[in-house]
C-alpha positions as CSV (number, residue, x, y, z in Angstrom):
1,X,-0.7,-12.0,26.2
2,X,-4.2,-11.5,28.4
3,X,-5.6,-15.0,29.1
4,X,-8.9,-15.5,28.2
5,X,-11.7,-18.1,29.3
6,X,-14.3,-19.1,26.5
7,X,-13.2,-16.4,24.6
8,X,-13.8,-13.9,27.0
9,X,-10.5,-12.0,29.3
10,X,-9.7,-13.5,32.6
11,X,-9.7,-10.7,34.9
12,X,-13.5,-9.7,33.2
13,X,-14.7,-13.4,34.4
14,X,-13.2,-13.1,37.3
15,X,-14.7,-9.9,38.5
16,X,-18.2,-10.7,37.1
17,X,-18.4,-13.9,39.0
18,X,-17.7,-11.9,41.9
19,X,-20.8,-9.4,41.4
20,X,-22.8,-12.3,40.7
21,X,-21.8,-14.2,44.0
22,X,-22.6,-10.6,45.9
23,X,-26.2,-10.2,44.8
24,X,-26.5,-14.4,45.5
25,X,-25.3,-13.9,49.3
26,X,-28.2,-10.9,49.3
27,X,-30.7,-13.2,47.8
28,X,-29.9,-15.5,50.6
29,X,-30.2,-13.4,53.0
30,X,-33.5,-12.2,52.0
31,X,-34.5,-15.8,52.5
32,X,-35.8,-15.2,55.8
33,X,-38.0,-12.2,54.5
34,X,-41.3,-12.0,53.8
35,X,-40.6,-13.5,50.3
36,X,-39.2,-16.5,51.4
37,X,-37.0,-19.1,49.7
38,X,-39.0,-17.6,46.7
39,X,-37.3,-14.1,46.7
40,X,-34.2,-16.2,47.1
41,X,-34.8,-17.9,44.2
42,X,-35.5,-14.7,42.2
43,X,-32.6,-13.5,43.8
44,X,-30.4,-16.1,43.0
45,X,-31.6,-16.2,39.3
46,X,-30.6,-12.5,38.9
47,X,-27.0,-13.2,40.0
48,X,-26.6,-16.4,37.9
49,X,-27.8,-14.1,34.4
50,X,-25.4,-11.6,35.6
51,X,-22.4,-13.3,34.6
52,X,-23.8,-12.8,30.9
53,X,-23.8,-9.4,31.8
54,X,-21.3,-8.2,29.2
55,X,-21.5,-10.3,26.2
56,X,-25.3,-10.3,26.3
57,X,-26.3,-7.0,28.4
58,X,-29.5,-7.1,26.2
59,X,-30.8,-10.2,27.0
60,X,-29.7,-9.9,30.9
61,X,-31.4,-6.6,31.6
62,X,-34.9,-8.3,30.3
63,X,-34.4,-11.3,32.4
64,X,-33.5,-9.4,35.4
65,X,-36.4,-6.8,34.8
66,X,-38.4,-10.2,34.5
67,X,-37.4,-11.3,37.6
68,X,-38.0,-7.9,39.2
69,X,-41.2,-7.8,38.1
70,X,-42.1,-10.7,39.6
71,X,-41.3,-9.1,42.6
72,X,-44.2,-6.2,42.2
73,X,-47.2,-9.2,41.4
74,X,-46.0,-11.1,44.4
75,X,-45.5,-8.0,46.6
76,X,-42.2,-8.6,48.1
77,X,-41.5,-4.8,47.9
78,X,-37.9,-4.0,47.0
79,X,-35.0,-6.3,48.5
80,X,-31.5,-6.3,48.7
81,X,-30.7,-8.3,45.9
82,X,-32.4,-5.8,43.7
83,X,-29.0,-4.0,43.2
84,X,-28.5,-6.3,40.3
85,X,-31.3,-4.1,38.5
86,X,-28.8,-1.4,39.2
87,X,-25.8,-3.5,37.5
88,X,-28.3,-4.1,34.9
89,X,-28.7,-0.8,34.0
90,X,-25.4,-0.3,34.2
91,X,-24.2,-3.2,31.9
92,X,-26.7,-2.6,29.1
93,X,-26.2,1.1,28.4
94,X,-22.3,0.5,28.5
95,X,-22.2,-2.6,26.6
96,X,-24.9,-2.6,23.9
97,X,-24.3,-1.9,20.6
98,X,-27.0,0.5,20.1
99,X,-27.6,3.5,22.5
100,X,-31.2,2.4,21.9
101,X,-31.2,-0.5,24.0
102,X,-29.7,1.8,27.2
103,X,-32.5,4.1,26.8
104,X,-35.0,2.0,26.2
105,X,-33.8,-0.1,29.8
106,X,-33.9,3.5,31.2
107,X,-37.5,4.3,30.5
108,X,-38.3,1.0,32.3
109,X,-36.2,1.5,35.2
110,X,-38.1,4.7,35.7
111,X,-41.2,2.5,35.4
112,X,-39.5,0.4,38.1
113,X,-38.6,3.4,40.4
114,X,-42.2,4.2,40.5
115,X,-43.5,0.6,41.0
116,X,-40.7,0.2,44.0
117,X,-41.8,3.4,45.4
118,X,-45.2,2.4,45.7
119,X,-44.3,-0.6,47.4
120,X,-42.1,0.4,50.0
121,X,-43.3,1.2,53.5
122,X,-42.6,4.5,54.5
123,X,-43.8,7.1,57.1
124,X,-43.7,10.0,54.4
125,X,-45.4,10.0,50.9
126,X,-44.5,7.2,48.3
127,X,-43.3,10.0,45.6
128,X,-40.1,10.9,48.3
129,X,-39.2,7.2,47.8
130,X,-39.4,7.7,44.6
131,X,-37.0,10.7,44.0
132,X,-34.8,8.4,45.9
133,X,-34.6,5.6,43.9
134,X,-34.9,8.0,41.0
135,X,-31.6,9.5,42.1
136,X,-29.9,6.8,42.2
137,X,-30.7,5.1,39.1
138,X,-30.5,7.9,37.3
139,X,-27.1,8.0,38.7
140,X,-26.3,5.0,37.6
141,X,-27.3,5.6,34.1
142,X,-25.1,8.7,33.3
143,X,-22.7,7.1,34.7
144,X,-22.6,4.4,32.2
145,X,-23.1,6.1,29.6
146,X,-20.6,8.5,30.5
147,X,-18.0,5.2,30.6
148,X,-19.9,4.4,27.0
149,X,-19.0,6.7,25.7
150,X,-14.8,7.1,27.2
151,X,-14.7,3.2,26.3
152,X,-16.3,4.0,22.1
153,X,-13.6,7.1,22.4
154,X,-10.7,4.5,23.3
155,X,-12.3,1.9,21.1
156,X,-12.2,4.5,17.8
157,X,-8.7,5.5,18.7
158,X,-7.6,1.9,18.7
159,X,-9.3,1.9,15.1
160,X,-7.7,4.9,13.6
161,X,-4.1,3.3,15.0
162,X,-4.8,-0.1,13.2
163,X,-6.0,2.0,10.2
164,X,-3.0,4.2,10.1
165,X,-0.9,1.1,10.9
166,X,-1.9,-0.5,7.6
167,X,-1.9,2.9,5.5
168,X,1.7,3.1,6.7
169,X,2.4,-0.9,5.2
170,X,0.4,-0.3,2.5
171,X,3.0,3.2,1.5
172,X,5.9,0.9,2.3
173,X,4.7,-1.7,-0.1
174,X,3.9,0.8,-2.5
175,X,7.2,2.3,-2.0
176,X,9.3,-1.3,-1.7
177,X,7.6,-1.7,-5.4
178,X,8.2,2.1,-6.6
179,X,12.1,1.0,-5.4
180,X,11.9,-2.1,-7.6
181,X,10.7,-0.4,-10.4
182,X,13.4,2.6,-10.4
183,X,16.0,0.1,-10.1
184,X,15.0,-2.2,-12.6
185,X,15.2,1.0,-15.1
186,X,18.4,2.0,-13.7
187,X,20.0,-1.4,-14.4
188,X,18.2,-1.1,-17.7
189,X,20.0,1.9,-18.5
190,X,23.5,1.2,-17.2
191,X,23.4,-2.8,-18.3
192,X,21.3,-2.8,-21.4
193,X,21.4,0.0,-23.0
194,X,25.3,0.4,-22.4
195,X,25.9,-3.7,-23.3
196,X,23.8,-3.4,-26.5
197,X,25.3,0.2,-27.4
198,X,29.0,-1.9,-27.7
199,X,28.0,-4.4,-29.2
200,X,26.7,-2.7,-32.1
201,X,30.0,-0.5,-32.1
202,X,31.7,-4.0,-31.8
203,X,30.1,-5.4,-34.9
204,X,30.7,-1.8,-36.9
205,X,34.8,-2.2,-36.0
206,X,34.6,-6.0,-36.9
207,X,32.6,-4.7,-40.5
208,X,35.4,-1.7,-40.6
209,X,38.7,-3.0,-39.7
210,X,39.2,-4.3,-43.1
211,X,38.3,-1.3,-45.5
212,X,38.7,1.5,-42.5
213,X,41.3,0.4,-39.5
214,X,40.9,4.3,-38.1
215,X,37.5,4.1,-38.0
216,X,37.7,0.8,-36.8
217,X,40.0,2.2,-34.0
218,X,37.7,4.7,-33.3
219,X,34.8,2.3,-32.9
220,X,36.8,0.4,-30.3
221,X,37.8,3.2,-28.3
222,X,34.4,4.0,-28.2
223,X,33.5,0.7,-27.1
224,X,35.9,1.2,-24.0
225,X,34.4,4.7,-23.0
226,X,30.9,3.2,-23.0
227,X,31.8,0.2,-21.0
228,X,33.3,2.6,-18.5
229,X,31.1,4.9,-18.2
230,X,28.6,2.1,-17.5
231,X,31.2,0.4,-14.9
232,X,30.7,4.0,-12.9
233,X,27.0,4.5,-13.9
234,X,26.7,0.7,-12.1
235,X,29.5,1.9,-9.0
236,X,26.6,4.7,-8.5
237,X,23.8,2.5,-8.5
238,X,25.6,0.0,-6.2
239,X,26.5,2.8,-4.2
240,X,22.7,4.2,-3.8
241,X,21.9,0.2,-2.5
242,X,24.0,0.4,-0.1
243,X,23.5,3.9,1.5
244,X,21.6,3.1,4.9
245,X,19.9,6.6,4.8
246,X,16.4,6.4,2.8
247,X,16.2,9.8,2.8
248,X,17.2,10.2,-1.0
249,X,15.3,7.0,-3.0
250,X,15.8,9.3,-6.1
251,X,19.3,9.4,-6.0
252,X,19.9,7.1,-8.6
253,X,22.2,6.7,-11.9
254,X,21.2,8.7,-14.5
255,X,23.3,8.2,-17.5
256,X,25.3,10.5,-19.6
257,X,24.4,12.1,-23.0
258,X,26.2,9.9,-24.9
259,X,28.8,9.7,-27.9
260,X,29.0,8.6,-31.3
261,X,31.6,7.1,-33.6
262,X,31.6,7.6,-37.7
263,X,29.4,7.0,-40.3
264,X,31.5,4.0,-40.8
265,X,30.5,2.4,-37.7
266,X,26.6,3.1,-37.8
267,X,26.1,3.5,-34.3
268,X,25.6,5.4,-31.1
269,X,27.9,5.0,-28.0
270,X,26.1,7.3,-25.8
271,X,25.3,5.5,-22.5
272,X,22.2,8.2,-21.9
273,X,18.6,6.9,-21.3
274,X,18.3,5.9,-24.9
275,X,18.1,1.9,-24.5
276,X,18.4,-0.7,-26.2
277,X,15.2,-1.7,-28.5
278,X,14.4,-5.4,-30.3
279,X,13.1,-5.7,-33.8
280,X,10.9,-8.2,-35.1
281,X,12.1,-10.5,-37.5
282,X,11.1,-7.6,-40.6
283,X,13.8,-5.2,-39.2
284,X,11.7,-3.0,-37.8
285,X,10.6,-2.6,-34.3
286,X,7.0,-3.6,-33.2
287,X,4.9,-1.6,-31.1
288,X,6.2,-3.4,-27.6
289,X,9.7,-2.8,-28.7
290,X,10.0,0.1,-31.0
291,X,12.1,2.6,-28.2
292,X,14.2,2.2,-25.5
293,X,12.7,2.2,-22.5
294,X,11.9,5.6,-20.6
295,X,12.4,6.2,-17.0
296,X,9.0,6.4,-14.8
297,X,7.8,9.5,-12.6
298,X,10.3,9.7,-9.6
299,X,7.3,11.2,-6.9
300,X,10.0,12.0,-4.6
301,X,10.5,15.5,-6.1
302,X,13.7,17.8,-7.7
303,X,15.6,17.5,-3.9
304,X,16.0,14.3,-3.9
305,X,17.0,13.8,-7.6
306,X,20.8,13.3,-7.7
307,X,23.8,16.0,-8.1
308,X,25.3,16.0,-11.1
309,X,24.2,17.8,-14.2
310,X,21.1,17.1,-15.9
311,X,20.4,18.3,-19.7
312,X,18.4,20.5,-21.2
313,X,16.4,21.7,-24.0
314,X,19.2,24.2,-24.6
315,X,21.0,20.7,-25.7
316,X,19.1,19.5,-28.1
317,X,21.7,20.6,-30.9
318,X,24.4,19.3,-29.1
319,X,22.5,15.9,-29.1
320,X,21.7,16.2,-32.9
321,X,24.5,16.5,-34.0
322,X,26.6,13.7,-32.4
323,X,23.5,11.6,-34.1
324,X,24.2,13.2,-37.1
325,X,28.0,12.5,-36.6
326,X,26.5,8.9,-36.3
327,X,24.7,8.9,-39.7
328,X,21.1,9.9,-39.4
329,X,20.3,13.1,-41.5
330,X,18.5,15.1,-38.7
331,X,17.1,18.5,-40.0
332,X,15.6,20.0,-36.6
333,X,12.9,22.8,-36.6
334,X,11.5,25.0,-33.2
335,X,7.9,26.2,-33.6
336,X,6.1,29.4,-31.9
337,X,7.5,30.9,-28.9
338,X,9.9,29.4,-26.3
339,X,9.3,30.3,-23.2
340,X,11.3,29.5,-19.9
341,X,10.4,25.5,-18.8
342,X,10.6,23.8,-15.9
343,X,13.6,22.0,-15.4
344,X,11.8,18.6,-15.2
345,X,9.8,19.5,-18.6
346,X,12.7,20.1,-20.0
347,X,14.4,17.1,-19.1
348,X,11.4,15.4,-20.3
349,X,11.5,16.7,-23.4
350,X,15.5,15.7,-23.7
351,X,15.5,12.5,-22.8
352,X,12.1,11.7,-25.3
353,X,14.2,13.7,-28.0
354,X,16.8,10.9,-26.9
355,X,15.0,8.1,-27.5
356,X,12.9,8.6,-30.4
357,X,16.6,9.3,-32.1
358,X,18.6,6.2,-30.9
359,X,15.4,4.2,-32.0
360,X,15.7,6.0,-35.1
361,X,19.4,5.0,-35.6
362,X,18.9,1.1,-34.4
363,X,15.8,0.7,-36.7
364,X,16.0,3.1,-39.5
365,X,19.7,2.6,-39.8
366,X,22.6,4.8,-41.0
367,X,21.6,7.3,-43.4
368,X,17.8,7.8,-42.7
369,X,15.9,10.9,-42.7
370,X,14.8,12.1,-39.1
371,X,12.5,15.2,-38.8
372,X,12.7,16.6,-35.5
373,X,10.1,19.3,-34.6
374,X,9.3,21.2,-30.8
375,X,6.0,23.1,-31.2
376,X,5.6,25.7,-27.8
377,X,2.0,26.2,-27.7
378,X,0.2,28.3,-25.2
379,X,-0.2,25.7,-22.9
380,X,1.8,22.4,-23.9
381,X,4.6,21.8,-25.5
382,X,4.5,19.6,-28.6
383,X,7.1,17.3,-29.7
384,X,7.4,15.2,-33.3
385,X,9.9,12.5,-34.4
386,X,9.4,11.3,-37.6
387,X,11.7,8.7,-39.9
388,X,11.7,7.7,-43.1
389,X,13.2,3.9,-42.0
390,X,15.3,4.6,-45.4
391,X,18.9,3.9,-43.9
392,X,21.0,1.0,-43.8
393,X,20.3,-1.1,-41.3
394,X,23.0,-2.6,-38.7
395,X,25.3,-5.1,-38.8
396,X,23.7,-7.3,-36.3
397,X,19.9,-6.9,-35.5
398,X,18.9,-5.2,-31.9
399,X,17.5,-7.7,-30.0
400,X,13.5,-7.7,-29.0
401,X,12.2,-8.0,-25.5
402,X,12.3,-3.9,-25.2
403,X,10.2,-1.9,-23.1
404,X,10.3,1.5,-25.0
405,X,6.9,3.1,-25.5
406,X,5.8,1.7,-21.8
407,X,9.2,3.8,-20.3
408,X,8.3,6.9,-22.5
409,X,4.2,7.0,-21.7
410,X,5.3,6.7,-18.0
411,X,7.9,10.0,-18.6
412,X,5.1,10.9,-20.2
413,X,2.1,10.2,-18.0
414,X,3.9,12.3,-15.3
415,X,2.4,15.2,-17.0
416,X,-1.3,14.0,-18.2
417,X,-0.1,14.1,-21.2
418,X,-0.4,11.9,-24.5
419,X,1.6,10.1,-26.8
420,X,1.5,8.7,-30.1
421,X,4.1,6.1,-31.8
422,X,3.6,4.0,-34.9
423,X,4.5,3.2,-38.2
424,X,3.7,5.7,-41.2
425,X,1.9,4.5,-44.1
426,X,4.9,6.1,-46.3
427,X,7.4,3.9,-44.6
428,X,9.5,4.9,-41.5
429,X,8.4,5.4,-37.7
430,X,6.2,8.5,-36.3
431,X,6.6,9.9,-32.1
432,X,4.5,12.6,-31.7
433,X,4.4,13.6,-27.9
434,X,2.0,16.6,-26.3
435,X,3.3,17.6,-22.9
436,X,1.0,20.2,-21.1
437,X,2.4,23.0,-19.1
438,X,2.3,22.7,-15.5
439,X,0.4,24.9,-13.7
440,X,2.5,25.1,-10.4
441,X,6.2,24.6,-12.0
442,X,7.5,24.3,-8.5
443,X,5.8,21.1,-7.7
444,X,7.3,20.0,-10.8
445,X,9.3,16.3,-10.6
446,X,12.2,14.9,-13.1
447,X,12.3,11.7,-14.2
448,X,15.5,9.9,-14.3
């Protein structure tokens, strides 16, 4: 750590006290000189200001020019001491905030120059003297600024370090919170969506074991896959915590597709990325907690997403029909053209098929109508879930405190595109989602 005195570094006190103590031994010995003890004084005021020289190089260079002006009227002619009109010069243009101030001391240097010319006895003509001391104040001037300028170079450099310094805490902030944020939905999907997914299959075998034992059965085995799967879906996610290479934040748990059990149970045991999602005291979802909650945009791209197989659009059916298995009545329709997506579109599109449907089945209950529709236009693709909230509802009531349509907007907002959810005025529950097609599918990233 550089130790300072009133503020200012050591060694730059130091050597200024030094330069000052120089021109005062001059001014002392041009005591004997035809100025007398009156130059000295001059003298000796110069190399007391000069100690300022760097904190106020404004202020000292008019003093000093003061000074050496006094000089001229009294016609002491130039003296020894005067090199601290020199160090002056020097201080001011390298020192001052403003150029300005350097140039401005320059044009009366030169005014100096001629002054001192004039005044010096000489066997040749006054303007050789001048050249001389023009020389070498002139000199002295590109010199500092030539240092001005090295030492604002250094200075700007410093800056642009301390500003890249801080970009680069204010990314790892961003991407501590980014962390935070895909973990909290990854223990979202592996603890409550998978918790709440058995205990709705536990209440349908409690409600069956009497009247259907098999189905019952079934419902309990189900219960046992789900937990399971979401003991490895949580060994994954533990896993990614504890992997000391950051090179793959994305590679996180992204839950399977999901099972069903029977009509007679009423409920889905898939553990995908259709969550858990509260009602309000009517039975039906409010706006805050109508869906389960969707994944965010994962910025760090398709390589760093994780290995194992992600669905697609070709799996929609696949997916409708274990709901249907599950009770809803799901009559699926594909509109205009369908063209070859990119693979995080399509996963999109899956997993927001997903949810609207396992919202469908928690809210709407076992034997509702569900309409599902995916409109390819020319440039988006357009997707509708629509309920007619007609079924029975479940055993137990979902619990509230869901995140659902802020998870799907942010699946969705990864795309500029919009989305729509809300109840219809002839009962049941309305998604509608527009997607636009990416220009530059490559740069394309999937959501997990």
């Amino acid at each position: 750590m550089t130790r300072r005195i009133l503020g200012r570094p050591v060694r730059s006190v130091v050597f200024d006290v030094a330069v000052a103590g120089v021109v005062a031994l001059l001014a002392v010995a041009a005591a004997p000189t035809a100025g007398g003890w009156g130059a000295g004084v001059v003298g000796l005021a110069m190399a007391v200001v000069l100690v300022w020289r760097r904190v106020r190089p404004v202020a000292v260079t008019a003093v000093v020019a003061v000074l050496a002006f006094s000089q001229v009227v009294y016609g002491w002619g130039p003296m020894p001491y005067d090199v601290a009109v020199l160090v002056a010069l020097y201080s001011v243009v390298k020192y001052a905030d403003r150029l300005r101030d350097g140039i401005v001391a320059g044009i009366v240097a030169a005014v100096g120059v001629v002054l001192a010319a004039v005044q010096t006895p000489s066997q040749v003509a006054w303007y050789f003297s001048a050249i001389y001391y023009g020389l070498v104040t002139g000199a002295v001037w590109l010199v500092a600024l030539n240092v001005r300028t090295r030492r604002l170079y250094v200075l700007s450099l410093e800056e642009r370090a301390a500003t890249l310094e801080r970009e680069r805490e204010a990314e790892a902030r961003a991407a501590v919170a980014e962390e935070r944020t895909r973990i909290a939905r990854e223990l979202h999907d592996v603890v409550a969506h998978s918790m709440a997914v058995m205990i709705v299959q536990a209440d349908g075998a409690r409600f069956m074991i009497d009247q259907s034992p098999e189905t019952a059965r079934n419902a309990v085995r189900i219960v046992a896959d789900t937990g399971r799967q979401a003991l490895e879906d949580m060994r994954r996610l533990v896993g990614v915590l504890r992997e000391p290479d950051p090179a793959g934040p994305a590679a996180g748990v992204e839950a399977g597709s999901g099972a069903a059990v029977g009509p007679g149970a009423g409920a889905v045991a898939g553990a995908g990325t259709g969550r858990a999602v509260g009602t309000g005291p009517g039975g039906r979802a409010g706006d805050g907690d109508r869906a389960g909650a969707a994944g965010g945009p994962n910025p760090a791209g398709l390589a760093d997403e994780p290995a194992h197989r992600r669905p697609s659009v070709a799996e929609l059916p696949a997916l409708l029909d274990r709901f249907r298995a599950a009770g809803l009545r799901v009559r699926f329709a594909v509109a205009g053209t369908s063209g070859t997506l990119p693979q995080a579109l399509e996963l999109t599109v899956y997993r927001l098929v997903q949810e609207a449907l396992t919202n469908a089945l928690k809210h709407a209950g076992v034997g509702a109508t569900v309409e599902v529709t995916l409109e390819h236009a020319v440039d988006a693709v357009v997707l509708d879930v629509v309920d007619d909230g007609r079924g029975r509802p479940a055993v137990t009531p979902a619990p509230s405190g869901g995140h659902g349509l802020v998870g799907m907007r942010e699946r969705v907002s990864v795309y500029d595109g919009s989305l729509t959810a809300g109840p219809r005025l002839a009962g049941g529950w309305q998604v509608r989602v527009r997607l636009p097609l990416p220009s530059t599918p490559a740069t394309e990233v999937i959501t997990v």
